[in-house]
Short mmCIF file of C-alpha atoms and ligand atoms in Angstrom, two decimals:
data_model
loop_
_atom_site.label_atom_id
_atom_site.label_comp_id
_atom_site.label_asym_id
_atom_site.label_seq_id
_atom_site.Cartn_x
_atom_site.Cartn_y
_atom_site.Cartn_z
CA MET W 189 0.15 -0.06 0.02
CA THR W 190 1.48 3.30 -0.94
CA GLN W 191 1.25 6.47 0.45
CA GLN W 192 -1.07 7.89 -1.96
CA ASP W 193 -3.70 4.97 -1.32
CA SER W 194 -6.47 6.29 0.40
CA HIS W 195 -8.40 3.25 0.46
CA ALA W 196 -6.92 1.50 3.27
CA GLY W 197 -9.87 1.64 5.45
CA THR W 198 -9.95 2.59 9.23
CA ALA W 199 -7.83 1.33 12.05
CA LEU W 200 -8.62 1.68 15.16
CA VAL W 201 -5.52 1.89 17.70
CA VAL W 202 -6.52 0.76 21.45
CA VAL W 203 -3.89 1.79 23.52
CA ALA W 204 -4.07 0.31 27.16
CA HIS W 205 -1.50 2.07 29.71
CA HIS W 206 -1.85 4.38 32.69
CA ARG W 207 1.46 6.44 31.06
CA THR W 208 1.88 8.42 28.08
CA ASP W 209 5.74 8.13 28.32
CA SER W 210 5.65 4.32 28.97
CA LEU W 211 7.10 2.26 26.03
CA THR W 212 3.69 0.56 25.28
CA ALA W 213 2.53 4.27 24.41
CA HIS W 214 5.25 4.83 22.48
CA THR W 215 4.76 1.57 20.22
CA ALA W 216 0.89 2.67 20.09
CA ARG W 217 2.22 5.82 18.48
CA ARG W 218 4.65 3.97 15.69
CA ALA W 219 2.07 1.75 14.87
CA ALA W 220 -0.51 4.53 14.57
CA ALA W 221 2.04 6.30 12.34
CA ARG W 222 2.98 3.23 10.53
CA LEU W 223 -0.92 2.70 9.60
CA GLU W 224 -1.32 6.30 8.56
CA ALA W 225 1.63 5.99 6.07
CA ALA W 226 0.08 2.70 4.64
CA GLY W 227 -3.20 4.81 4.11
CA TYR W 228 -5.11 4.10 6.88
CA ARG W 229 -7.33 6.53 8.89
CA VAL W 230 -6.28 6.53 12.08
CA ALA W 231 -8.70 6.61 14.95
CA LEU W 232 -6.95 6.33 18.45
CA LEU W 233 -8.76 5.08 21.64
CA ASP W 234 -6.80 5.37 24.90
CA LEU W 235 -8.48 3.71 27.11
CA HIS W 236 -6.61 4.89 30.55
CA ALA W 237 -7.15 8.18 29.02
CA GLU W 238 -10.51 8.38 28.61
CA GLY W 239 -11.18 7.09 31.76
CA PHE W 240 -12.74 4.16 30.86
CA ASP W 241 -13.79 1.65 33.74
CA PRO W 242 -13.37 -1.90 32.98
CA ARG W 243 -15.54 -3.72 35.57
CA MET W 244 -18.53 -4.97 34.37
CA ASN W 245 -21.65 -3.47 35.51
CA VAL W 246 -25.81 -4.28 35.62
CA ALA W 247 -26.57 -2.06 32.57
CA ASP W 248 -23.63 -4.29 30.25
CA GLN W 249 -23.78 -7.93 31.47
CA PRO W 250 -25.74 -9.96 28.51
CA ASP W 251 -29.21 -10.67 28.65
CA TRP W 252 -28.92 -14.06 27.43
CA GLY W 253 -32.62 -14.08 26.45
CA ASN W 254 -32.18 -11.06 24.44
CA ARG W 255 -29.31 -10.75 21.99
CA GLU W 256 -30.70 -6.93 20.95
CA LYS W 257 -30.36 -5.53 24.62
CA ARG W 258 -29.63 -2.04 24.84
CA TYR W 259 -26.69 -1.65 26.97
CA SER W 260 -25.09 1.47 28.59
CA GLU W 261 -24.14 4.33 26.21
CA GLU W 262 -20.89 4.37 26.84
CA THR W 263 -20.43 0.76 25.45
CA HIS W 264 -22.69 1.40 22.33
CA ALA W 265 -20.46 4.45 21.67
CA HIS W 266 -17.76 1.91 21.85
CA MET W 267 -19.21 -0.48 19.75
CA ARG W 268 -19.80 2.13 17.03
CA ARG W 269 -16.02 3.12 17.42
CA ILE W 270 -15.44 -0.58 16.53
CA LEU W 271 -17.65 -1.10 13.84
CA ASP W 272 -16.25 1.70 11.79
CA ALA W 273 -12.92 0.47 11.88
CA ASP W 274 -11.65 -2.37 9.41
CA ALA W 275 -8.79 -3.46 11.68
CA ILE W 276 -7.61 -2.77 15.60
CA VAL W 277 -4.18 -2.87 16.65
CA ALA W 278 -4.26 -3.46 20.06
CA VAL W 279 -1.43 -2.47 22.31
CA PHE W 280 -0.47 -3.15 25.70
CA PRO W 281 1.55 -4.33 28.67
CA VAL W 282 1.35 -8.31 29.04
CA TYR W 283 0.33 -8.74 32.72
CA TRP W 284 0.11 -12.21 33.94
CA GLN W 285 0.49 -13.79 30.22
CA SER W 286 -2.59 -12.14 29.36
CA VAL W 287 -3.73 -8.65 28.64
CA PRO W 288 -4.37 -6.01 31.40
CA ALA W 289 -7.48 -5.62 33.42
CA LEU W 290 -8.38 -2.61 31.61
CA LEU W 291 -8.03 -3.78 28.18
CA LYS W 292 -9.62 -7.05 29.24
CA GLY W 293 -12.11 -4.74 30.81
CA TRP W 294 -13.13 -2.86 27.19
CA ILE W 295 -13.45 -6.66 26.20
CA ASP W 296 -15.70 -7.94 28.59
CA ARG W 297 -18.01 -4.87 28.06
CA VAL W 298 -18.42 -3.81 24.26
CA TRP W 299 -17.47 -6.93 23.27
CA ASN W 300 -20.97 -8.14 23.80
CA TYR W 301 -23.62 -10.63 23.23
CA GLY W 302 -25.60 -9.75 20.34
CA PHE W 303 -23.20 -7.29 19.03
CA ALA W 304 -19.98 -9.17 19.03
CA TYR W 305 -21.37 -12.93 19.15
CA GLY W 306 -24.38 -14.73 19.36
CA ARG W 307 -25.59 -14.19 15.68
CA SER W 308 -25.10 -16.18 12.56
CA ARG W 309 -22.96 -12.97 11.30
CA PRO W 310 -21.46 -10.83 14.14
CA ARG W 311 -21.03 -7.70 13.70
CA LEU W 312 -17.43 -7.84 13.96
CA ALA W 313 -16.98 -10.68 11.19
CA GLY W 314 -14.29 -10.06 8.66
CA LYS W 315 -12.39 -7.32 10.82
CA ARG W 316 -8.95 -7.90 11.39
CA ILE W 317 -6.65 -7.35 14.82
CA LEU W 318 -3.05 -7.04 15.53
CA TRP W 319 -2.62 -7.68 19.49
CA LEU W 320 0.85 -6.25 20.50
CA GLY W 321 1.75 -7.35 23.51
CA LEU W 322 5.05 -5.54 25.39
CA ALA W 323 6.29 -8.75 27.65
CA GLY W 324 9.44 -7.94 30.18
CA ALA W 325 10.63 -11.22 29.79
CA PRO W 326 13.49 -11.50 27.62
CA SER W 327 13.53 -13.38 24.64
CA ASP W 328 15.79 -16.67 25.57
CA ASP W 329 13.61 -16.88 28.47
CA PRO W 330 11.61 -20.70 28.29
CA VAL W 331 8.65 -19.01 29.61
CA VAL W 332 8.14 -17.23 26.10
CA GLU W 333 7.11 -20.13 24.38
CA GLY W 334 4.03 -20.83 26.57
CA MET W 335 3.43 -17.11 26.86
CA GLN W 336 3.11 -16.88 22.78
CA ARG W 337 1.09 -19.49 23.44
CA VAL W 338 -1.22 -19.13 25.77
CA LEU W 339 -1.93 -15.65 24.54
CA GLU W 340 -2.68 -16.98 20.92
CA THR W 341 -5.39 -19.23 22.48
CA GLY W 342 -6.86 -16.50 24.77
CA LEU W 343 -6.96 -13.81 22.22
CA SER W 344 -6.99 -15.49 18.92
CA GLU W 345 -9.07 -18.40 19.52
CA GLY W 346 -10.98 -17.35 22.20
CA ILE W 347 -11.94 -13.66 21.37
CA ALA W 348 -11.53 -12.95 17.91
CA PHE W 349 -11.85 -15.66 15.55
CA TYR W 350 -15.06 -16.40 18.08
CA CYS W 351 -16.41 -13.47 16.98
CA GLY W 352 -15.80 -13.97 13.73
CA PHE W 353 -12.89 -11.81 12.83
CA SER W 354 -11.42 -13.27 9.36
CA HIS W 355 -7.52 -12.13 10.82
CA SER W 356 -5.89 -12.04 14.54
CA THR W 357 -2.26 -12.12 15.37
CA VAL W 358 -0.28 -11.85 18.23
CA GLY W 359 2.37 -9.91 18.21
CA LEU W 360 4.68 -10.47 21.28
CA LEU W 361 7.27 -8.04 21.95
CA THR W 362 9.52 -9.47 24.34
CA ASP W 363 12.66 -7.22 26.06
CA ALA W 364 10.19 -4.50 27.11
CA GLU W 365 12.20 -4.00 30.37
CA GLU W 366 15.11 -1.74 30.73
CA ARG W 367 16.50 -4.06 33.05
CA PRO W 368 16.35 -8.09 31.89
CA GLN W 369 14.34 -9.66 34.73
CA ARG W 370 13.54 -13.51 35.21
CA VAL W 371 12.63 -15.87 38.10
CA ASP W 372 15.14 -18.44 39.05
CA PRO W 373 14.50 -22.04 40.26
CA GLU W 374 14.08 -20.90 44.00
CA GLY W 375 11.24 -17.95 43.07
CA ASN W 376 14.25 -15.16 43.23
CA LEU W 377 13.55 -12.17 41.19
CA LEU W 378 17.09 -12.03 39.27
CA ILE W 379 16.94 -8.28 37.97
CA GLY W 380 19.83 -7.79 35.51
CA GLU W 381 22.22 -4.94 34.73
CA ALA W 382 20.55 -1.58 32.81
CA VAL W 383 22.03 -0.82 29.74
CA ALA W 384 23.16 2.51 29.02
CA GLY W 385 24.56 5.03 25.80
CA ALA W 386 25.07 3.60 22.38
CA GLU W 387 24.11 -0.03 23.88
CA ARG W 388 20.76 1.16 25.36
CA ALA W 389 19.82 2.80 21.76
CA ALA W 390 20.61 -0.10 20.20
CA GLN W 391 18.20 -2.21 22.40
CA TYR W 392 15.69 0.30 21.88
CA ALA W 393 15.99 0.63 18.27
CA GLU W 394 15.57 -3.71 18.05
CA PHE W 395 12.72 -3.04 20.16
CA ASP W 396 11.36 -0.42 17.72
CA ARG W 397 12.32 -2.34 14.72
CA ARG W 398 10.40 -5.77 15.66
CA ALA W 399 7.43 -3.67 17.32
CA GLU W 400 7.43 -2.12 13.17
CA GLU W 401 7.64 -5.69 11.55
CA PHE W 402 4.69 -6.90 12.91
CA VAL W 403 2.72 -3.80 11.69
CA GLU W 404 4.29 -4.47 8.30
CA LYS W 405 3.39 -8.22 8.52
CA PHE W 406 0.12 -7.10 9.67
CA LEU W 407 -0.28 -4.97 6.30
CA ALA W 408 0.91 -7.20 3.91
CA GLU W 409 -1.45 -9.86 5.12
CA GLU W 410 -4.50 -7.45 4.62
CA PRO W 411 -6.93 -8.10 1.66
CA ALA W 412 -7.27 -6.67 -1.02
CA ALA W 413 -8.14 -2.81 -1.19
CA LEU W 414 -11.63 -2.08 -0.16
C1 FMN T 1 0.94 -6.58 37.00
C2 FMN T 1 2.14 -7.15 35.96
C3 FMN T 1 2.02 -8.21 35.32
C4 FMN T 1 3.31 -8.92 34.66
N1 FMN T 1 3.13 -9.47 34.04
C5 FMN T 1 3.81 -10.55 33.31
C6 FMN T 1 4.29 -11.39 32.31
O1 FMN T 1 3.42 -12.38 32.60
N2 FMN T 1 5.40 -11.73 31.42
C7 FMN T 1 6.03 -10.67 31.20
O2 FMN T 1 7.03 -10.78 30.73
N3 FMN T 1 6.09 -9.59 31.45
C8 FMN T 1 5.27 -9.11 32.62
N4 FMN T 1 4.96 -7.84 32.91
C9 FMN T 1 5.95 -7.10 32.62
C10 FMN T 1 5.37 -5.94 31.37
O3 FMN T 1 4.81 -6.73 30.67
C11 FMN T 1 6.20 -5.18 31.42
O4 FMN T 1 6.74 -4.14 32.52
C12 FMN T 1 5.48 -4.00 30.54
O5 FMN T 1 5.35 -4.43 29.38
C13 FMN T 1 6.95 -2.83 30.10
O6 FMN T 1 6.42 -1.72 29.42
P1 FMN T 1 5.59 -0.20 29.78
O7 FMN T 1 7.02 0.07 30.17
O8 FMN T 1 4.87 0.01 28.86
O9 FMN T 1 4.91 -0.86 31.04
C14 FMN T 1 4.09 -7.67 34.20
C15 FMN T 1 4.14 -6.27 34.93
C16 FMN T 1 3.42 -6.30 35.72
C17 FMN T 1 3.04 -4.52 36.34
#
């Protein structure tokens, strides 16, 4: 897709982090810029900045006898933002091998019965999603393989494909911590040395490169222009 191509559609970039100076927010900004350069109209959803409340509530609780249930106005507004998007890129820190509560709550409340699932053709059918998860674990930590698997099962199988998405990829970005950390067999948290200067710049450049690679791949796998 070229910069001049204005038919790439709309991408909703969802950021789930409480700090705007986080590596997560930085990664989301870079992903948004790349999507824009590829011709997408980018809509940003910063869940924390918008004060999204991830707690399930009575208004948004599914009513299994009524798939036309009118949920809260806030939830319907979020549903419209999803409907307006052809692609979603969710950027988040991996917490306990999963998405943070902020992002999970958005899915719980907004990807609701009668909208995201529970119809022969869910309203999200055909959409595409890239999950960009930043993990503190170093790439050579044996925990990473299982983390990738559990994220793919939960996010792609359990959520996106269940809701009819045509494409879902988990881009796991390891080494998101400045200082490498791992837990040894005795349960001690081992925190490595922080790198500095040129080495540190190279570490972040490599991180950005890997993130960009996931976005590029996601773009390359897109269906023919709309
Ligand atoms: C509550 C919590 C749970 C975490 N769980 C994991 C985990 O399961 N695996 C992992 O590799 N890193 C885990 N981390 C580390 C974060 O993924 C890491 O700090 C984050 O991606 C760094 O990005 P940020 O600077 O944008 O927050 C966890 C951090 C917190 C605070």
